[in-house]
JSON list of C-alpha atoms and ligand atoms in Angstrom, two decimals:
[
{"chain": "A", "resi": 1, "resn": "MET", "atom": "CA", "xyz": [0.00, 0.00, 0.00]},
{"chain": "A", "resi": 2, "resn": "THR", "atom": "CA", "xyz": [1.22, 3.47, -0.84]},
{"chain": "A", "resi": 3, "resn": "PHE", "atom": "CA", "xyz": [-0.16, 6.37, 1.13]},
{"chain": "A", "resi": 4, "resn": "GLU", "atom": "CA", "xyz": [-1.29, 9.42, -0.81]},
{"chain": "A", "resi": 5, "resn": "LEU", "atom": "CA", "xyz": [-1.34, 13.03, 0.25]},
{"chain": "A", "resi": 6, "resn": "PRO", "atom": "CA", "xyz": [-5.05, 13.80, 0.68]},
{"chain": "A", "resi": 7, "resn": "GLN", "atom": "CA", "xyz": [-6.46, 16.74, -1.25]},
{"chain": "A", "resi": 8, "resn": "LEU", "atom": "CA", "xyz": [-8.04, 19.52, 0.78]},
{"chain": "A", "resi": 9, "resn": "ASP", "atom": "CA", "xyz": [-11.80, 20.04, 0.56]},
{"chain": "A", "resi": 10, "resn": "TYR", "atom": "CA", "xyz": [-11.18, 23.79, 0.17]},
{"chain": "A", "resi": 11, "resn": "GLU", "atom": "CA", "xyz": [-8.65, 26.21, -1.35]},
{"chain": "A", "resi": 12, "resn": "TYR", "atom": "CA", "xyz": [-5.50, 27.26, 0.46]},
{"chain": "A", "resi": 13, "resn": "ASN", "atom": "CA", "xyz": [-6.93, 30.76, 0.95]},
{"chain": "A", "resi": 14, "resn": "ALA", "atom": "CA", "xyz": [-10.34, 29.56, 2.13]},
{"chain": "A", "resi": 15, "resn": "LEU", "atom": "CA", "xyz": [-9.56, 29.85, 5.85]},
{"chain": "A", "resi": 16, "resn": "GLU", "atom": "CA", "xyz": [-8.46, 33.50, 5.60]},
{"chain": "A", "resi": 17, "resn": "PRO", "atom": "CA", "xyz": [-8.26, 35.65, 7.64]},
{"chain": "A", "resi": 18, "resn": "HIS", "atom": "CA", "xyz": [-7.99, 33.10, 10.45]},
{"chain": "A", "resi": 19, "resn": "ILE", "atom": "CA", "xyz": [-5.37, 30.82, 8.87]},
{"chain": "A", "resi": 20, "resn": "ASP", "atom": "CA", "xyz": [-3.37, 32.40, 6.03]},
{"chain": "A", "resi": 21, "resn": "ALA", "atom": "CA", "xyz": [-3.05, 30.97, 2.53]},
{"chain": "A", "resi": 22, "resn": "LEU", "atom": "CA", "xyz": [0.76, 30.80, 2.43]},
{"chain": "A", "resi": 23, "resn": "THR", "atom": "CA", "xyz": [0.90, 28.83, 5.68]},
{"chain": "A", "resi": 24, "resn": "MET", "atom": "CA", "xyz": [-1.76, 26.46, 4.37]},
{"chain": "A", "resi": 25, "resn": "GLU", "atom": "CA", "xyz": [0.06, 25.95, 1.08]},
{"chain": "A", "resi": 26, "resn": "ILE", "atom": "CA", "xyz": [3.46, 25.24, 2.66]},
{"chain": "A", "resi": 27, "resn": "HIS", "atom": "CA", "xyz": [1.94, 23.17, 5.44]},
{"chain": "A", "resi": 28, "resn": "HIS", "atom": "CA", "xyz": [0.04, 20.91, 3.05]},
{"chain": "A", "resi": 29, "resn": "SER", "atom": "CA", "xyz": [2.24, 20.80, -0.07]},
{"chain": "A", "resi": 30, "resn": "LYS", "atom": "CA", "xyz": [5.61, 20.65, 1.74]},
{"chain": "A", "resi": 31, "resn": "HIS", "atom": "CA", "xyz": [5.24, 19.43, 5.32]},
{"chain": "A", "resi": 32, "resn": "HIS", "atom": "CA", "xyz": [2.36, 16.98, 4.91]},
{"chain": "A", "resi": 33, "resn": "ALA", "atom": "CA", "xyz": [3.70, 15.84, 1.54]},
{"chain": "A", "resi": 34, "resn": "GLY", "atom": "CA", "xyz": [7.09, 15.24, 3.18]},
{"chain": "A", "resi": 35, "resn": "TYR", "atom": "CA", "xyz": [5.67, 13.05, 5.95]},
{"chain": "A", "resi": 36, "resn": "THR", "atom": "CA", "xyz": [3.72, 11.11, 3.32]},
{"chain": "A", "resi": 37, "resn": "SER", "atom": "CA", "xyz": [6.69, 10.39, 1.05]},
{"chain": "A", "resi": 38, "resn": "LYS", "atom": "CA", "xyz": [8.98, 9.53, 3.99]},
{"chain": "A", "resi": 39, "resn": "LEU", "atom": "CA", "xyz": [6.35, 7.16, 5.38]},
{"chain": "A", "resi": 40, "resn": "ASN", "atom": "CA", "xyz": [6.13, 5.44, 2.00]},
{"chain": "A", "resi": 41, "resn": "ALA", "atom": "CA", "xyz": [9.93, 5.20, 1.83]},
{"chain": "A", "resi": 42, "resn": "ALA", "atom": "CA", "xyz": [10.03, 3.66, 5.33]},
{"chain": "A", "resi": 43, "resn": "ILE", "atom": "CA", "xyz": [7.61, 0.84, 4.49]},
{"chain": "A", "resi": 44, "resn": "GLU", "atom": "CA", "xyz": [8.57, 0.22, 0.84]},
{"chain": "A", "resi": 45, "resn": "GLY", "atom": "CA", "xyz": [9.58, -3.37, 0.24]},
{"chain": "A", "resi": 46, "resn": "THR", "atom": "CA", "xyz": [8.80, -4.46, 3.82]},
{"chain": "A", "resi": 47, "resn": "GLU", "atom": "CA", "xyz": [5.92, -6.48, 5.27]},
{"chain": "A", "resi": 48, "resn": "LEU", "atom": "CA", "xyz": [4.58, -3.19, 6.68]},
{"chain": "A", "resi": 49, "resn": "GLU", "atom": "CA", "xyz": [3.33, -2.30, 3.19]},
{"chain": "A", "resi": 50, "resn": "SER", "atom": "CA", "xyz": [0.17, -4.30, 3.85]},
{"chain": "A", "resi": 51, "resn": "LYS", "atom": "CA", "xyz": [-0.71, -2.44, 7.06]},
{"chain": "A", "resi": 52, "resn": "SER", "atom": "CA", "xyz": [-3.25, 0.34, 7.48]},
{"chain": "A", "resi": 53, "resn": "ILE", "atom": "CA", "xyz": [-2.04, 3.65, 8.86]},
{"chain": "A", "resi": 54, "resn": "GLU", "atom": "CA", "xyz": [-3.84, 2.90, 12.14]},
{"chain": "A", "resi": 55, "resn": "GLU", "atom": "CA", "xyz": [-2.09, -0.49, 12.43]},
{"chain": "A", "resi": 56, "resn": "LEU", "atom": "CA", "xyz": [1.26, 1.14, 11.71]},
{"chain": "A", "resi": 57, "resn": "MET", "atom": "CA", "xyz": [0.74, 3.72, 14.45]},
{"chain": "A", "resi": 58, "resn": "MET", "atom": "CA", "xyz": [-0.67, 1.36, 17.06]},
{"chain": "A", "resi": 59, "resn": "GLU", "atom": "CA", "xyz": [1.70, -1.56, 16.46]},
{"chain": "A", "resi": 60, "resn": "HIS", "atom": "CA", "xyz": [4.88, -0.12, 14.97]},
{"chain": "A", "resi": 61, "resn": "SER", "atom": "CA", "xyz": [5.41, 3.29, 16.57]},
{"chain": "A", "resi": 62, "resn": "ASP", "atom": "CA", "xyz": [8.59, 2.02, 18.26]},
{"chain": "A", "resi": 63, "resn": "ASP", "atom": "CA", "xyz": [10.21, 2.58, 14.84]},
{"chain": "A", "resi": 64, "resn": "PRO", "atom": "CA", "xyz": [11.04, 6.32, 14.70]},
{"chain": "A", "resi": 65, "resn": "ALA", "atom": "CA", "xyz": [10.48, 6.54, 10.92]},
{"chain": "A", "resi": 66, "resn": "ILE", "atom": "CA", "xyz": [6.96, 5.12, 11.36]},
{"chain": "A", "resi": 67, "resn": "ARG", "atom": "CA", "xyz": [6.26, 7.11, 14.50]},
{"chain": "A", "resi": 68, "resn": "ASN", "atom": "CA", "xyz": [7.31, 10.48, 13.08]},
{"chain": "A", "resi": 69, "resn": "ASN", "atom": "CA", "xyz": [6.14, 10.14, 9.47]},
{"chain": "A", "resi": 70, "resn": "GLY", "atom": "CA", "xyz": [3.12, 7.91, 10.08]},
{"chain": "A", "resi": 71, "resn": "GLY", "atom": "CA", "xyz": [2.04, 10.27, 12.84]},
{"chain": "A", "resi": 72, "resn": "GLY", "atom": "CA", "xyz": [2.64, 13.27, 10.60]},
{"chain": "A", "resi": 73, "resn": "PHE", "atom": "CA", "xyz": [0.63, 11.68, 7.80]},
{"chain": "A", "resi": 74, "resn": "TRP", "atom": "CA", "xyz": [-2.35, 10.77, 10.02]},
{"chain": "A", "resi": 75, "resn": "ASN", "atom": "CA", "xyz": [-2.38, 13.88, 12.22]},
{"chain": "A", "resi": 76, "resn": "HIS", "atom": "CA", "xyz": [-2.47, 16.31, 9.30]},
{"chain": "A", "resi": 77, "resn": "SER", "atom": "CA", "xyz": [-5.08, 14.25, 7.45]},
{"chain": "A", "resi": 78, "resn": "LEU", "atom": "CA", "xyz": [-7.40, 14.74, 10.44]},
{"chain": "A", "resi": 79, "resn": "PHE", "atom": "CA", "xyz": [-6.37, 18.38, 10.87]},
{"chain": "A", "resi": 80, "resn": "TRP", "atom": "CA", "xyz": [-7.47, 19.46, 7.36]},
{"chain": "A", "resi": 81, "resn": "LYS", "atom": "CA", "xyz": [-10.81, 17.69, 7.65]},
{"chain": "A", "resi": 82, "resn": "THR", "atom": "CA", "xyz": [-11.65, 19.30, 10.98]},
{"chain": "A", "resi": 83, "resn": "MET", "atom": "CA", "xyz": [-11.33, 22.78, 9.50]},
{"chain": "A", "resi": 84, "resn": "SER", "atom": "CA", "xyz": [-13.81, 24.45, 7.19]},
{"chain": "A", "resi": 85, "resn": "PRO", "atom": "CA", "xyz": [-14.30, 27.90, 5.70]},
{"chain": "A", "resi": 86, "resn": "ALA", "atom": "CA", "xyz": [-18.02, 27.51, 6.36]},
{"chain": "A", "resi": 87, "resn": "ASN", "atom": "CA", "xyz": [-17.42, 27.19, 10.09]},
{"chain": "A", "resi": 88, "resn": "GLY", "atom": "CA", "xyz": [-19.70, 24.16, 10.40]},
{"chain": "A", "resi": 89, "resn": "GLY", "atom": "CA", "xyz": [-22.10, 25.20, 13.11]},
{"chain": "A", "resi": 90, "resn": "GLN", "atom": "CA", "xyz": [-21.75, 24.01, 16.68]},
{"chain": "A", "resi": 91, "resn": "PRO", "atom": "CA", "xyz": [-21.46, 20.59, 18.33]},
{"chain": "A", "resi": 92, "resn": "SER", "atom": "CA", "xyz": [-24.88, 18.97, 18.38]},
{"chain": "A", "resi": 93, "resn": "GLY", "atom": "CA", "xyz": [-26.75, 15.91, 19.61]},
{"chain": "A", "resi": 94, "resn": "ASP", "atom": "CA", "xyz": [-24.84, 13.22, 21.48]},
{"chain": "A", "resi": 95, "resn": "PHE", "atom": "CA", "xyz": [-21.53, 15.02, 20.90]},
{"chain": "A", "resi": 96, "resn": "SER", "atom": "CA", "xyz": [-22.84, 18.19, 22.53]},
{"chain": "A", "resi": 97, "resn": "ASN", "atom": "CA", "xyz": [-24.18, 16.17, 25.47]},
{"chain": "A", "resi": 98, "resn": "ALA", "atom": "CA", "xyz": [-20.82, 14.42, 25.88]},
{"chain": "A", "resi": 99, "resn": "ILE", "atom": "CA", "xyz": [-19.02, 17.79, 26.00]},
{"chain": "A", "resi": 100, "resn": "VAL", "atom": "CA", "xyz": [-21.33, 19.03, 28.76]},
{"chain": "A", "resi": 101, "resn": "GLU", "atom": "CA", "xyz": [-20.95, 15.77, 30.64]},
{"chain": "A", "resi": 102, "resn": "ALA", "atom": "CA", "xyz": [-17.14, 15.82, 30.51]},
{"chain": "A", "resi": 103, "resn": "PHE", "atom": "CA", "xyz": [-16.40, 19.54, 30.82]},
{"chain": "A", "resi": 104, "resn": "GLY", "atom": "CA", "xyz": [-19.58, 21.33, 31.93]},
{"chain": "A", "resi": 105, "resn": "SER", "atom": "CA", "xyz": [-19.81, 23.47, 28.79]},
{"chain": "A", "resi": 106, "resn": "LEU", "atom": "CA", "xyz": [-18.36, 23.98, 25.31]},
{"chain": "A", "resi": 107, "resn": "GLU", "atom": "CA", "xyz": [-16.57, 27.09, 26.57]},
{"chain": "A", "resi": 108, "resn": "GLU", "atom": "CA", "xyz": [-14.86, 25.11, 29.30]},
{"chain": "A", "resi": 109, "resn": "MET", "atom": "CA", "xyz": [-13.86, 22.36, 26.87]},
{"chain": "A", "resi": 110, "resn": "LYS", "atom": "CA", "xyz": [-12.29, 25.01, 24.61]},
{"chain": "A", "resi": 111, "resn": "ASN", "atom": "CA", "xyz": [-10.49, 26.57, 27.60]},
{"chain": "A", "resi": 112, "resn": "GLN", "atom": "CA", "xyz": [-8.99, 23.26, 28.67]},
{"chain": "A", "resi": 113, "resn": "PHE", "atom": "CA", "xyz": [-8.07, 22.34, 25.09]},
{"chain": "A", "resi": 114, "resn": "SER", "atom": "CA", "xyz": [-6.44, 25.73, 24.48]},
{"chain": "A", "resi": 115, "resn": "ASN", "atom": "CA", "xyz": [-4.53, 25.39, 27.74]},
{"chain": "A", "resi": 116, "resn": "ALA", "atom": "CA", "xyz": [-3.23, 21.98, 26.67]},
{"chain": "A", "resi": 117, "resn": "ALA", "atom": "CA", "xyz": [-2.13, 23.50, 23.35]},
{"chain": "A", "resi": 118, "resn": "MET", "atom": "CA", "xyz": [-0.47, 26.49, 25.04]},
{"chain": "A", "resi": 119, "resn": "THR", "atom": "CA", "xyz": [1.42, 24.42, 27.58]},
{"chain": "A", "resi": 120, "resn": "ARG", "atom": "CA", "xyz": [2.75, 21.81, 25.14]},
{"chain": "A", "resi": 121, "resn": "PHE", "atom": "CA", "xyz": [6.46, 22.67, 25.28]},
{"chain": "A", "resi": 122, "resn": "GLY", "atom": "CA", "xyz": [8.04, 22.82, 21.84]},
{"chain": "A", "resi": 123, "resn": "SER", "atom": "CA", "xyz": [6.43, 21.09, 18.86]},
{"chain": "A", "resi": 124, "resn": "GLY", "atom": "CA", "xyz": [3.39, 18.88, 19.17]},
{"chain": "A", "resi": 125, "resn": "TRP", "atom": "CA", "xyz": [-0.38, 18.67, 19.21]},
{"chain": "A", "resi": 126, "resn": "ALA", "atom": "CA", "xyz": [-3.31, 19.07, 21.59]},
{"chain": "A", "resi": 127, "resn": "TRP", "atom": "CA", "xyz": [-6.17, 16.62, 21.26]},
{"chain": "A", "resi": 128, "resn": "LEU", "atom": "CA", "xyz": [-9.81, 16.02, 22.08]},
{"chain": "A", "resi": 129, "resn": "CYS", "atom": "CA", "xyz": [-10.24, 12.26, 22.34]},
{"chain": "A", "resi": 130, "resn": "VAL", "atom": "CA", "xyz": [-12.85, 9.63, 22.93]},
{"chain": "A", "resi": 131, "resn": "ALA", "atom": "CA", "xyz": [-11.64, 7.18, 25.58]},
{"chain": "A", "resi": 132, "resn": "ASN", "atom": "CA", "xyz": [-13.86, 4.61, 27.29]},
{"chain": "A", "resi": 133, "resn": "GLY", "atom": "CA", "xyz": [-16.94, 6.29, 25.88]},
{"chain": "A", "resi": 134, "resn": "SER", "atom": "CA", "xyz": [-16.23, 9.77, 27.16]},
{"chain": "A", "resi": 135, "resn": "LEU", "atom": "CA", "xyz": [-14.29, 12.83, 26.05]},
{"chain": "A", "resi": 136, "resn": "SER", "atom": "CA", "xyz": [-10.87, 13.81, 27.33]},
{"chain": "A", "resi": 137, "resn": "ILE", "atom": "CA", "xyz": [-8.10, 16.27, 26.46]},
{"chain": "A", "resi": 138, "resn": "CYS", "atom": "CA", "xyz": [-4.39, 15.61, 26.22]},
{"chain": "A", "resi": 139, "resn": "SER", "atom": "CA", "xyz": [-1.34, 16.74, 24.29]},
{"chain": "A", "resi": 140, "resn": "THR", "atom": "CA", "xyz": [1.55, 14.92, 22.65]},
{"chain": "A", "resi": 141, "resn": "ALA", "atom": "CA", "xyz": [5.06, 15.85, 21.53]},
{"chain": "A", "resi": 142, "resn": "ASN", "atom": "CA", "xyz": [6.30, 15.95, 17.93]},
{"chain": "A", "resi": 143, "resn": "GLN", "atom": "CA", "xyz": [4.01, 13.92, 15.60]},
{"chain": "A", "resi": 144, "resn": "ASP", "atom": "CA", "xyz": [2.91, 11.49, 18.31]},
{"chain": "A", "resi": 145, "resn": "ASN", "atom": "CA", "xyz": [-0.81, 11.04, 18.88]},
{"chain": "A", "resi": 146, "resn": "PRO", "atom": "CA", "xyz": [-3.14, 9.31, 21.35]},
{"chain": "A", "resi": 147, "resn": "LEU", "atom": "CA", "xyz": [-3.58, 6.27, 19.08]},
{"chain": "A", "resi": 148, "resn": "MET", "atom": "CA", "xyz": [0.12, 5.49, 19.64]},
{"chain": "A", "resi": 149, "resn": "THR", "atom": "CA", "xyz": [0.00, 6.12, 23.36]},
{"chain": "A", "resi": 150, "resn": "GLY", "atom": "CA", "xyz": [-3.33, 4.33, 23.89]},
{"chain": "A", "resi": 151, "resn": "GLU", "atom": "CA", "xyz": [-4.89, 7.46, 25.40]},
{"chain": "A", "resi": 152, "resn": "GLY", "atom": "CA", "xyz": [-7.92, 7.36, 23.10]},
{"chain": "A", "resi": 153, "resn": "VAL", "atom": "CA", "xyz": [-9.23, 8.05, 19.62]},
{"chain": "A", "resi": 154, "resn": "PRO", "atom": "CA", "xyz": [-8.52, 11.65, 18.57]},
{"chain": "A", "resi": 155, "resn": "ILE", "atom": "CA", "xyz": [-11.47, 13.49, 17.02]},
{"chain": "A", "resi": 156, "resn": "LEU", "atom": "CA", "xyz": [-9.99, 17.01, 17.02]},
{"chain": "A", "resi": 157, "resn": "GLY", "atom": "CA", "xyz": [-6.38, 18.12, 17.14]},
{"chain": "A", "resi": 158, "resn": "VAL", "atom": "CA", "xyz": [-4.49, 21.37, 16.78]},
{"chain": "A", "resi": 159, "resn": "ASP", "atom": "CA", "xyz": [-1.00, 21.50, 15.34]},
{"chain": "A", "resi": 160, "resn": "VAL", "atom": "CA", "xyz": [1.22, 23.70, 17.53]},
{"chain": "A", "resi": 161, "resn": "TRP", "atom": "CA", "xyz": [4.43, 23.25, 15.55]},
{"chain": "A", "resi": 162, "resn": "GLU", "atom": "CA", "xyz": [5.75, 26.71, 14.65]},
{"chain": "A", "resi": 163, "resn": "HIS", "atom": "CA", "xyz": [5.28, 25.86, 10.95]},
{"chain": "A", "resi": 164, "resn": "ALA", "atom": "CA", "xyz": [1.52, 25.94, 11.62]},
{"chain": "A", "resi": 165, "resn": "TYR", "atom": "CA", "xyz": [1.43, 29.59, 12.69]},
{"chain": "A", "resi": 166, "resn": "TYR", "atom": "CA", "xyz": [4.73, 31.47, 12.66]},
{"chain": "A", "resi": 167, "resn": "LYS", "atom": "CA", "xyz": [4.32, 33.23, 9.29]},
{"chain": "A", "resi": 168, "resn": "LYS", "atom": "CA", "xyz": [1.15, 35.00, 10.40]},
{"chain": "A", "resi": 169, "resn": "PHE", "atom": "CA", "xyz": [1.32, 35.05, 14.17]},
{"chain": "A", "resi": 170, "resn": "GLY", "atom": "CA", "xyz": [5.04, 34.92, 14.99]},
{"chain": "A", "resi": 171, "resn": "PRO", "atom": "CA", "xyz": [5.55, 33.57, 18.51]},
{"chain": "A", "resi": 172, "resn": "ALA", "atom": "CA", "xyz": [1.93, 34.37, 19.50]},
{"chain": "A", "resi": 173, "resn": "ARG", "atom": "CA", "xyz": [0.70, 30.77, 19.72]},
{"chain": "A", "resi": 174, "resn": "GLY", "atom": "CA", "xyz": [-2.34, 31.91, 21.75]},
{"chain": "A", "resi": 175, "resn": "GLU", "atom": "CA", "xyz": [-3.56, 34.21, 18.96]},
{"chain": "A", "resi": 176, "resn": "TYR", "atom": "CA", "xyz": [-3.24, 31.35, 16.48]},
{"chain": "A", "resi": 177, "resn": "ILE", "atom": "CA", "xyz": [-5.28, 29.03, 18.69]},
{"chain": "A", "resi": 178, "resn": "SER", "atom": "CA", "xyz": [-7.97, 31.68, 19.20]},
{"chain": "A", "resi": 179, "resn": "SER", "atom": "CA", "xyz": [-8.17, 32.20, 15.43]},
{"chain": "A", "resi": 180, "resn": "TRP", "atom": "CA", "xyz": [-8.26, 28.48, 14.75]},
{"chain": "A", "resi": 181, "resn": "TRP", "atom": "CA", "xyz": [-11.44, 28.04, 16.81]},
{"chain": "A", "resi": 182, "resn": "ASN", "atom": "CA", "xyz": [-13.21, 30.16, 14.15]},
{"chain": "A", "resi": 183, "resn": "VAL", "atom": "CA", "xyz": [-12.71, 27.56, 11.42]},
{"chain": "A", "resi": 184, "resn": "ILE", "atom": "CA", "xyz": [-13.66, 24.32, 13.16]},
{"chain": "A", "resi": 185, "resn": "ASN", "atom": "CA", "xyz": [-15.86, 22.01, 11.11]},
{"chain": "A", "resi": 186, "resn": "TRP", "atom": "CA", "xyz": [-18.04, 20.87, 14.02]},
{"chain": "A", "resi": 187, "resn": "ASP", "atom": "CA", "xyz": [-20.18, 18.72, 11.75]},
{"chain": "A", "resi": 188, "resn": "TYR", "atom": "CA", "xyz": [-17.11, 16.67, 10.83]},
{"chain": "A", "resi": 189, "resn": "VAL", "atom": "CA", "xyz": [-15.88, 16.48, 14.44]},
{"chain": "A", "resi": 190, "resn": "SER", "atom": "CA", "xyz": [-19.35, 15.26, 15.46]},
{"chain": "A", "resi": 191, "resn": "GLU", "atom": "CA", "xyz": [-19.08, 12.53, 12.82]},
{"chain": "A", "resi": 192, "resn": "CYS", "atom": "CA", "xyz": [-15.71, 11.50, 14.22]},
{"chain": "A", "resi": 193, "resn": "PHE", "atom": "CA", "xyz": [-17.23, 11.37, 17.70]},
{"chain": "A", "resi": 194, "resn": "VAL", "atom": "CA", "xyz": [-19.95, 8.99, 16.52]},
{"chain": "A", "resi": 195, "resn": "ASN", "atom": "CA", "xyz": [-17.44, 6.81, 14.62]},
{"chain": "A", "resi": 196, "resn": "ALA", "atom": "CA", "xyz": [-15.08, 6.62, 17.60]},
{"chain": "A", "resi": 197, "resn": "HIS", "atom": "CA", "xyz": [-17.64, 4.70, 19.69]},
{"chain": "B", "resi": 201, "resn": "MN3", "atom": "MN1", "xyz": [2.16, 20.46, 10.84]}
]
């Protein structure tokens, strides 16, 4: 199996002014493309070629080439899908109920998530996960994710590598995270929540 760089469902400039077009273009066509080709190079000609990306991450993340590039491939694939220029509404139904149950309110979930993203030292991600039927928040270093660590199934993640925000926001990671909340595709995240059960 060869992994392919997924196309975006929107143009590079579609998330302006919240996420800028140049960052989107470099992030997708260089960074994500790089993880994808390095992942393919790492598994080429080995028995790992027959594995799904989830199997690679859950069973073979002790190999740094799989961990870093497989994580980079999967994490960014989720990241693009969970953003939308249409700002897909608000969490609804069972997903909304689960947020209230776990955090008290959507605002509080966003506060805790943003705090996890702000306090991740260096490069990494913050995550909203489904674990044992309920929602939780964590963060991981580099391109690691909760599927590798067994912490849950990620349904929303924010990339806090400097390549995700430095062109527009400089060192102001908090301004980037605040802007990013404006382009969440809640309909897609709700779908992920349902599928994670
Ligand atoms: Mn990135």
